[in-house]
Short mmCIF file of C-alpha atoms and ligand atoms in Angstrom, two decimals:
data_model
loop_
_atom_site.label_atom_id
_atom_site.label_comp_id
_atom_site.label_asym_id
_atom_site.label_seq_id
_atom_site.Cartn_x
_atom_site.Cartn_y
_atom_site.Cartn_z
CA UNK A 1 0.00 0.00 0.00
CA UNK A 2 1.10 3.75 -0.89
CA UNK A 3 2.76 5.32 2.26
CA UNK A 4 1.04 8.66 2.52
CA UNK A 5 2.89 9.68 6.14
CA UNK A 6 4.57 7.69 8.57
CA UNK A 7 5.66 8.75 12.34
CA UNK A 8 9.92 7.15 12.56
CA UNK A 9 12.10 7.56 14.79
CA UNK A 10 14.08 10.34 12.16
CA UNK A 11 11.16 12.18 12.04
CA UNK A 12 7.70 11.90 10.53
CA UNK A 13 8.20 11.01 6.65
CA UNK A 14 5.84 12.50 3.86
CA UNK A 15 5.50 11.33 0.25
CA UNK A 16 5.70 14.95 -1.59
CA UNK A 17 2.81 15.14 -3.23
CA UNK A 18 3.66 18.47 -5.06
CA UNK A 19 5.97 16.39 -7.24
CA UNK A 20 3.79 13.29 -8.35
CA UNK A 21 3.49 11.81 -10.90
CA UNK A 22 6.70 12.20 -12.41
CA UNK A 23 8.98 12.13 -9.07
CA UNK A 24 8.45 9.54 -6.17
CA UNK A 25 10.10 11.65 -3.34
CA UNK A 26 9.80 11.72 0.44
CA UNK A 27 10.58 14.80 2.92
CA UNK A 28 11.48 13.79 6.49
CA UNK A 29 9.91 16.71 9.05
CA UNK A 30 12.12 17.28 12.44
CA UNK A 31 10.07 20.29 13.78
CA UNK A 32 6.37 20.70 13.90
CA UNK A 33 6.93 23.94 12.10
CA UNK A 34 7.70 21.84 9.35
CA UNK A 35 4.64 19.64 9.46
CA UNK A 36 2.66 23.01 9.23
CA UNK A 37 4.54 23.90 6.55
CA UNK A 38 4.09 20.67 4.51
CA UNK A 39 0.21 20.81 5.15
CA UNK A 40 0.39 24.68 4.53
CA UNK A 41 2.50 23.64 0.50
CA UNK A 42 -0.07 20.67 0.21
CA UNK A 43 2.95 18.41 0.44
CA UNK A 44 0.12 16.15 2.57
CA UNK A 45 -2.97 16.90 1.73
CA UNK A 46 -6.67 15.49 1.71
CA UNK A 47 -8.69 15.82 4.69
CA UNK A 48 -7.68 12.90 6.49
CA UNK A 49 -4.38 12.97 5.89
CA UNK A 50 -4.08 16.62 7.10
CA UNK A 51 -5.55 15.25 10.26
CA UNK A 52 -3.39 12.34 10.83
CA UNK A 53 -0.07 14.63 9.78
CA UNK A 54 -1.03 17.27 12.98
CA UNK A 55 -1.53 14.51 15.36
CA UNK A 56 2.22 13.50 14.11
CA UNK A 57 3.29 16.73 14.29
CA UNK A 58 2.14 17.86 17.64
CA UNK A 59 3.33 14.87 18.61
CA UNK A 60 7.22 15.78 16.93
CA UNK A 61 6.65 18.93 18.74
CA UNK A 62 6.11 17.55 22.13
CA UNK A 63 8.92 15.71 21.60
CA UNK A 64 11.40 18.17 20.92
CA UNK A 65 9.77 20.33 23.74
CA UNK A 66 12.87 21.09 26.39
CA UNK A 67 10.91 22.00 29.20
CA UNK A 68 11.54 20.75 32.49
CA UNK A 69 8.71 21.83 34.37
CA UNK A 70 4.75 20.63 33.67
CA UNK A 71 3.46 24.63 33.49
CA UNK A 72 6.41 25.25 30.77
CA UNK A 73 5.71 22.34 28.84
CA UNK A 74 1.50 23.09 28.60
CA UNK A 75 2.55 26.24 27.43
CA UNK A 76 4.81 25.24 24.32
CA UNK A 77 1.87 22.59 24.06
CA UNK A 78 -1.02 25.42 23.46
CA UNK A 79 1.72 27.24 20.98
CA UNK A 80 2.48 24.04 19.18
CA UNK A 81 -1.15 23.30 18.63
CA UNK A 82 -1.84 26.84 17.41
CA UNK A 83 0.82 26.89 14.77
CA UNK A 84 -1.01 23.48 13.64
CA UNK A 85 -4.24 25.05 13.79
CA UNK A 86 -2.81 28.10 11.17
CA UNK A 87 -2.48 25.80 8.19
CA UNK A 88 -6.04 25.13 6.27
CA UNK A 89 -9.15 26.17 7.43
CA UNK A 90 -11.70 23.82 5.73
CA UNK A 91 -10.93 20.42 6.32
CA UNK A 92 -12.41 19.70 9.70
CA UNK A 93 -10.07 16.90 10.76
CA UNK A 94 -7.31 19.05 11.20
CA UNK A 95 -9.53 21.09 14.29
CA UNK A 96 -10.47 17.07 14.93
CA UNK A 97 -7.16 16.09 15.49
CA UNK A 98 -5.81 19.03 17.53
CA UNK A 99 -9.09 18.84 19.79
CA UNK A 100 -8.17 14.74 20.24
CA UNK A 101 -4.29 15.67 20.67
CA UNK A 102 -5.05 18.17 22.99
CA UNK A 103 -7.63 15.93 25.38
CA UNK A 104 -4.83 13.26 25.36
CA UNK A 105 -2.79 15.54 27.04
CA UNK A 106 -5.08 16.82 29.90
CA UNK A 107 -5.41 13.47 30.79
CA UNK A 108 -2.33 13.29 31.34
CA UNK A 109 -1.15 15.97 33.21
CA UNK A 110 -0.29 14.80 36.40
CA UNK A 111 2.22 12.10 34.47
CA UNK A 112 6.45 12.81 34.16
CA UNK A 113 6.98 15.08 30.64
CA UNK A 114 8.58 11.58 29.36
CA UNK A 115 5.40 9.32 29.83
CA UNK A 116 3.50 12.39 28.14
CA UNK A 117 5.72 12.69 24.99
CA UNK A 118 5.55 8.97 24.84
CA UNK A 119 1.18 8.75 25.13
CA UNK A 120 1.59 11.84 22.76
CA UNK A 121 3.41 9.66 20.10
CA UNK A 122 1.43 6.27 20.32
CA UNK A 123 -2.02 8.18 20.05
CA UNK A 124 -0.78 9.81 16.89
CA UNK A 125 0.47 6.56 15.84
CA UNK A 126 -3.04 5.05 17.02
CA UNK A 127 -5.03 7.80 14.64
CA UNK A 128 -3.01 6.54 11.65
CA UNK A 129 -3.71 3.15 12.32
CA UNK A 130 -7.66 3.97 12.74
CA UNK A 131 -8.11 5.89 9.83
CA UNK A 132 -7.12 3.04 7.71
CA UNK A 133 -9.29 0.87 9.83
CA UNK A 134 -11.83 3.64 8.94
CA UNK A 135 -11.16 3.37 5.35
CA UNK A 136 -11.39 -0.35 4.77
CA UNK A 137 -14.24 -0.20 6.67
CA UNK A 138 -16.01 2.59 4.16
CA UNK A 139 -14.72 0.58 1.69
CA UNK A 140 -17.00 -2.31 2.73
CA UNK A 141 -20.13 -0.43 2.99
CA UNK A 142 -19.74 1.59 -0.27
CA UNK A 143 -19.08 -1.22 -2.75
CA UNK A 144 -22.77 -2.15 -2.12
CA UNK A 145 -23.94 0.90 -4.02
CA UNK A 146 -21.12 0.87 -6.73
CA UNK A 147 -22.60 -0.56 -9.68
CA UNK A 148 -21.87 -4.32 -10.69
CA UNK A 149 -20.07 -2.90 -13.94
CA UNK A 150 -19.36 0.12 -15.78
CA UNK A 151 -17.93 3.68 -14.87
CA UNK A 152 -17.89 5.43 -12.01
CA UNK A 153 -17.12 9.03 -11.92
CA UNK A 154 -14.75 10.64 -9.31
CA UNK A 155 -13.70 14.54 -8.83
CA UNK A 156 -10.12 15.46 -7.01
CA UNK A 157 -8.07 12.88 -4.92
CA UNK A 158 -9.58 11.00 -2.00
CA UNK A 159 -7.51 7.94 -2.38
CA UNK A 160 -4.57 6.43 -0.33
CA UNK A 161 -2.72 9.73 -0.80
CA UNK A 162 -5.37 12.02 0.98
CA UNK A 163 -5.73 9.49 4.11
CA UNK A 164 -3.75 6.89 5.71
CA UNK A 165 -4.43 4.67 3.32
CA UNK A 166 -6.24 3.25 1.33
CA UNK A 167 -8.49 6.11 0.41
CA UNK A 168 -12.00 7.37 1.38
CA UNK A 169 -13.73 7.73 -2.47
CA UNK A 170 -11.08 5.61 -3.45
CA UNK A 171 -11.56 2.78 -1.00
CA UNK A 172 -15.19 2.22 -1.91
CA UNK A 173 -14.17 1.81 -5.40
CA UNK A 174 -11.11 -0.35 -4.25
CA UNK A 175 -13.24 -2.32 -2.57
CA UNK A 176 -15.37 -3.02 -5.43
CA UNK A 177 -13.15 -3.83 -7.07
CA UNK A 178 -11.78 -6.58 -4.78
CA UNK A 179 -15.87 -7.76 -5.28
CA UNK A 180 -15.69 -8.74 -8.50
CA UNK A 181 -16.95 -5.24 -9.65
CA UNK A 182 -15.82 -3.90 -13.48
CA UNK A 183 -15.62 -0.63 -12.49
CA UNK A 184 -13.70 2.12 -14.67
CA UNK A 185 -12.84 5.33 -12.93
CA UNK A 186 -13.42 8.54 -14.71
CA UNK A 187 -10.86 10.91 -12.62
CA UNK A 188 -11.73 14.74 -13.46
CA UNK A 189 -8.36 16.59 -13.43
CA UNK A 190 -9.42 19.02 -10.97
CA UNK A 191 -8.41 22.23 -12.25
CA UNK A 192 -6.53 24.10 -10.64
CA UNK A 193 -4.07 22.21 -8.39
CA UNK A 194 -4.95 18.85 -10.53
CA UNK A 195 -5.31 16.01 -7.71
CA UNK A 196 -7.45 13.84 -9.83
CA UNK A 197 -4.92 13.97 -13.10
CA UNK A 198 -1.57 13.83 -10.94
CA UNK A 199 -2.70 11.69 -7.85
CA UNK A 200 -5.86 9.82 -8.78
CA UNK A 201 -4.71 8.68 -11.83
CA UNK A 202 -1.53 7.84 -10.58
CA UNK A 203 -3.02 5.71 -7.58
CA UNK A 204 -5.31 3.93 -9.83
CA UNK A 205 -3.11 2.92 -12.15
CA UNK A 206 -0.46 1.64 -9.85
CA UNK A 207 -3.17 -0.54 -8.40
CA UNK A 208 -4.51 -1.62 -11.80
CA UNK A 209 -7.45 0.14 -12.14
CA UNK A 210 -8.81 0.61 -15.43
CA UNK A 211 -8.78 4.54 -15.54
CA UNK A 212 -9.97 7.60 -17.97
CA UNK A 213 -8.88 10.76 -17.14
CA UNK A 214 -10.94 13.87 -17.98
CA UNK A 215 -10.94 17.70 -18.18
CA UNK A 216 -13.10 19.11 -15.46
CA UNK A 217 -15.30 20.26 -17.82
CA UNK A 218 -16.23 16.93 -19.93
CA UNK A 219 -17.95 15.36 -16.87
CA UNK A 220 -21.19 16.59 -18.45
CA UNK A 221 -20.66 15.24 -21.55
CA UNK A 222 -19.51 12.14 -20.19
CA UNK A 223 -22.82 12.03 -18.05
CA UNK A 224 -25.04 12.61 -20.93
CA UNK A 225 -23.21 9.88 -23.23
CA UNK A 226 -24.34 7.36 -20.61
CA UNK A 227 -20.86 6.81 -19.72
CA UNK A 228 -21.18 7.22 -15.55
CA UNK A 229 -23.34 4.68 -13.43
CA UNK A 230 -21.83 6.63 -10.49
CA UNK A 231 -20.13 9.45 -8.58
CA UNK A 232 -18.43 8.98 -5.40
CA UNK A 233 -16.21 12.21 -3.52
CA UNK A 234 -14.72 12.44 -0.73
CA UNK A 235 -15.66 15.77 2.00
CA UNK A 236 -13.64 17.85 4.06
CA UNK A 237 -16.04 19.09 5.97
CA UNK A 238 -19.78 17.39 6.42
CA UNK A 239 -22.38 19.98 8.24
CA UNK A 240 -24.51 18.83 10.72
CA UNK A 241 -27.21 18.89 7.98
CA UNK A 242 -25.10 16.92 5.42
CA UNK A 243 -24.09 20.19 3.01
CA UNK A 244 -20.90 18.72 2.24
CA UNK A 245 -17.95 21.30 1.49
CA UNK A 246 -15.26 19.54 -0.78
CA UNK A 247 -12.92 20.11 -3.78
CA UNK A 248 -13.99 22.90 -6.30
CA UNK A 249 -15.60 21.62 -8.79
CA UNK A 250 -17.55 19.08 -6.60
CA UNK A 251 -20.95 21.40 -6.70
CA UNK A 252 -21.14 21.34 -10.52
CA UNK A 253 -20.50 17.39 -10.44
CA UNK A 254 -23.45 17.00 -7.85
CA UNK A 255 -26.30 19.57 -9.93
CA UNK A 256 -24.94 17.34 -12.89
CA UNK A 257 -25.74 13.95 -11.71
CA UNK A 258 -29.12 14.94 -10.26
CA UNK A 259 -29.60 16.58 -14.08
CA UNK A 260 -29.05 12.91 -15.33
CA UNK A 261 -30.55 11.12 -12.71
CA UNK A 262 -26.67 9.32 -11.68
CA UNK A 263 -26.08 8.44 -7.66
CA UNK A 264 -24.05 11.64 -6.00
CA UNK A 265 -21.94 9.76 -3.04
CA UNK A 266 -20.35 10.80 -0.75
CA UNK A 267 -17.83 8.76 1.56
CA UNK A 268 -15.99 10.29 4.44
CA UNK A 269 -14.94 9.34 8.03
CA UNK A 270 -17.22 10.48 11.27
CA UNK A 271 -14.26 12.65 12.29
CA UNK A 272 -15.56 14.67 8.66
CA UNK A 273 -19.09 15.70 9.89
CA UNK A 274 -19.06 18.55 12.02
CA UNK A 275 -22.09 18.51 13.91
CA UNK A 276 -21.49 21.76 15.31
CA UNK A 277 -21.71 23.65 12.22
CA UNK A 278 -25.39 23.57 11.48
CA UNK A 279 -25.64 23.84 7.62
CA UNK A 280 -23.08 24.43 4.61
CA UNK A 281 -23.12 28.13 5.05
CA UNK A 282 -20.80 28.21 8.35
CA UNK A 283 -17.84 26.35 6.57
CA UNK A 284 -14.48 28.57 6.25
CA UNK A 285 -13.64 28.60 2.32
CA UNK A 286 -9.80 28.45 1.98
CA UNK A 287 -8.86 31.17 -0.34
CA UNK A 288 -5.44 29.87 -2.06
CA UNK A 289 -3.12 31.62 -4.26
CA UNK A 290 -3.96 32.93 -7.75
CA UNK A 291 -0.63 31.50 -9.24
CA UNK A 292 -2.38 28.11 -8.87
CA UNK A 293 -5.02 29.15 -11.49
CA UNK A 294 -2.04 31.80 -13.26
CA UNK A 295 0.40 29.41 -13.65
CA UNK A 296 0.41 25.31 -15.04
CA UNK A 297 3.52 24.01 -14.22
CA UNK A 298 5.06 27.65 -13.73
CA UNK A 299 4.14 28.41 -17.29
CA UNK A 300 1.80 31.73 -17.27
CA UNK A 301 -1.39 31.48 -18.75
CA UNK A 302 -3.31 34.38 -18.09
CA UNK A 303 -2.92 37.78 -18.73
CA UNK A 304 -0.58 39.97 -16.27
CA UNK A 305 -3.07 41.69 -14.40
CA UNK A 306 -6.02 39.91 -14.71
CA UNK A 307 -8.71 39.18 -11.46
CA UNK A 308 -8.63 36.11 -10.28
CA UNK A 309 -10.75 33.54 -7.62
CA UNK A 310 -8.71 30.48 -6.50
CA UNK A 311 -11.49 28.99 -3.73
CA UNK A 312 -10.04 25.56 -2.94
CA UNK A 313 -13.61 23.89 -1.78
CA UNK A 314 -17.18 24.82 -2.51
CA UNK A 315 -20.06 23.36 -0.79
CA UNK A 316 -22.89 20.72 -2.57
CA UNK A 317 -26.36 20.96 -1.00
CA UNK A 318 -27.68 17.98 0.89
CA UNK A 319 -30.58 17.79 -1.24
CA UNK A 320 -27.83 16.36 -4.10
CA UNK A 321 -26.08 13.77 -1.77
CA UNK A 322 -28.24 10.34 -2.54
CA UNK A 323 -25.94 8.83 0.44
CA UNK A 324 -22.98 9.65 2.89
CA UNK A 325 -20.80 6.39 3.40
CA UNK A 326 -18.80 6.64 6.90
CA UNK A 327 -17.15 3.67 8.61
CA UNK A 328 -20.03 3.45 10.73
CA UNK A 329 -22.55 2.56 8.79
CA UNK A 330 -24.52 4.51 4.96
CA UNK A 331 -26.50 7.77 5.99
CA UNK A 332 -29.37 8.97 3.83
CA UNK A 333 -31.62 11.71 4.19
CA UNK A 334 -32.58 13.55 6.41
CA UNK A 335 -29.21 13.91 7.60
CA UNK A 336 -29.89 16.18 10.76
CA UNK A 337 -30.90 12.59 12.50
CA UNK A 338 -28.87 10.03 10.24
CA UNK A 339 -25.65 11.57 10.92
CA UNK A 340 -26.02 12.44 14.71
CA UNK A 341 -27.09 9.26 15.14
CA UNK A 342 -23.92 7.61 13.06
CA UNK A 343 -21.78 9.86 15.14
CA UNK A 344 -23.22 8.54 18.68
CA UNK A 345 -22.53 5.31 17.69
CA UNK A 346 -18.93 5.93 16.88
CA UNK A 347 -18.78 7.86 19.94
CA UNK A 348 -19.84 4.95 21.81
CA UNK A 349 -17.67 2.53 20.44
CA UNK A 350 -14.52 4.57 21.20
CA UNK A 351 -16.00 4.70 24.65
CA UNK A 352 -15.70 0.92 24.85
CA UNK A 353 -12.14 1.12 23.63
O1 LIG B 1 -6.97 20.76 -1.23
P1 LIG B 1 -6.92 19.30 -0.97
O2 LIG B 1 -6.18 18.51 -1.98
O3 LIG B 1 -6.47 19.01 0.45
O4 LIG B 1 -8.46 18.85 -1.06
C1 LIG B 1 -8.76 17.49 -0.92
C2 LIG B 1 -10.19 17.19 -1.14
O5 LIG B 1 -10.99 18.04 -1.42
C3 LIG B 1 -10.60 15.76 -0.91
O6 LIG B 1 -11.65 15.40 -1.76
C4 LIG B 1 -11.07 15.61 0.55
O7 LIG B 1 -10.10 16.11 1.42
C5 LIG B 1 -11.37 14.21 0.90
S1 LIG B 1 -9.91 13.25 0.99
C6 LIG B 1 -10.28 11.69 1.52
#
């Protein structure tokens, strides 16, 4: 399986995704500035993933903390959190992952500083090693609704390389796969920072996948020619009402499928859905760079000058999400209920831990 991030004793070690396809290389972080550095470049990225790389990197922080009193420590703690918290604003699981990091340690104040690094590592380690239970999981649950052949439509990257591993989106076609299902991915490029082209495509074929991929805007077309059975995203941030706030682009893929009558799923982990953001409205939009949309491949190809909009997420209605596929179990509508009640039952179960 594709090793996304991975806590050593060097350091915590990132494939860099800026360079796929063409280059296979790995960055080793030593500080926890630079995990909030790799998250900030979208060296890791994908909601998941960004959630799994703070844990690590609070974690590398705590480590390298020198304090020899418990008040000193708690207070390079709170700053390493915050610097965590300063990356990307949409993807919930970042804010998930701090909040769980940070409860860790209260609980163990009272312990040496050494026993606390220690807990600090092994629960980072522990969220890696859940979110790919997580993701196998999904996967099971989601290949019900994939059709038994034919293509299935996917928008940005929410594959091994956005999670642990194994993939959100990706894992419920993976697993379908695994079925017996003769699925072929249609990967949208995803214009402008081009997940689906670079990392999709390159996932997919690695795992031999049969895979088309597809300017953002042929989706339609491909719709229309019959070509898609399904869609299936991934989220970075599910409201409480099921708006679901992913990748740019995802919006005009969900109005398009309900045009053409074609299943708009969604699959994403409980630690996505953010019950205490009531609809899709209260979601921070992370406004990136306009060289992104300027430049492909640092070749200019707009006009000097020129306005430009670079949101990196927009937000799809519930009404256009026929299901949301979490580890826990398929949610349909009305989501207000499905996914509170999916959410108490993970709660639970992590109680019983
Ligand atoms: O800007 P990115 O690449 O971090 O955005 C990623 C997405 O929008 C993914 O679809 C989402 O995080 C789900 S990943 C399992």
């Amino acid at each position: 399986m594709i090793q996304t991030l991975e806590w050593t004793d060097h350091g915590v070690v990132f494939i860099d995704q800026t360079k796929l396809p063409t280059e296979e290389v790995y960055v080793t972080c030593t500080t926890h500035q630079q995990v909030a550095d790799v998250i900030r470049n979208m060296v890791v990225r994908g909601a998941p993933a960004i959630g799994v790389a703070a844990a690590m990197g609070i974690a590398l922080g705590a480590k390298n903390s020198a304090a020899k009193a418990g008040d000193d420590f708690a207070h390079e703690f709170d700053r390493i959190c915050e610097s965590i918290r300063q990356t990307r604003p949409t993807a919930v699981n970042l804010f998930w992952a701090i909040r769980r990091m940070r409860e860790k340690f209260e609980s163990l104040r009272t312990q040496p500083i050494a026993q606390i690094k220690q807990s600090l590592i092994e629960e980072a380690q522990r969220m890696h090693a859940e979110d790919i239970a997580a993701n196998r999981a999904m996967g099971r649950h989601g290949a019900t609704l994939m059709p038994a052949s034919g293509g299935v439509l996917t928008h940005c990257n929410a594959g091994a390389l956005a999670t642990a591993g194994y993939g959100t989106a990706l894992g419920v076609i993976r697993a379908a796969v695994e079925q017996g299902k003769k699925i072929h991915v249609y990967a949208d490029e995803t214009r402008p920072f081009l997940q689906g082209s670079r990392l999709t495509a390159w996932e997919l074929m690695k795992d031999g996948i049969p895979t088309t991929v597809i300017s953002d805007n042929m989706a339609g077309a491909m719709m229309s020619q019959g070509k898609i059975g399904a869609i299936v995203v991934g989220a970075d941030r599910i409201a409480a009402n099921g708006d679901v706030a992913n990748k740019i682009g995802t919006y005009s893929v969900a109005v398009l499928a309900k045009e053409h009558g074609i299943p708009f799923y969604v699959a994403a982990p409980i630690s996505t859905v953010d019950l205490e953001t009531p609809d899709g409205s209260g979601i921070p939009i992370e406004q990136r760079n306009a060289r992104e949309v300027t430049h492909i491949a640092g070749k200019q190809m707009v006009p000097d000058g020129v306005e430009i909009e670079n949101p990196a997420f927009d937000v799809t209605p519930a009404k256009y999400v026929a299901a949301i596929i979490t580890e826990r179990g398929i949610a349909r509508a009305p989501y207000q209920k499905t996914l509170r009640e999916l959410a108490e039952s993970a709660r639970l179960a992590e109680k019983a831990r």
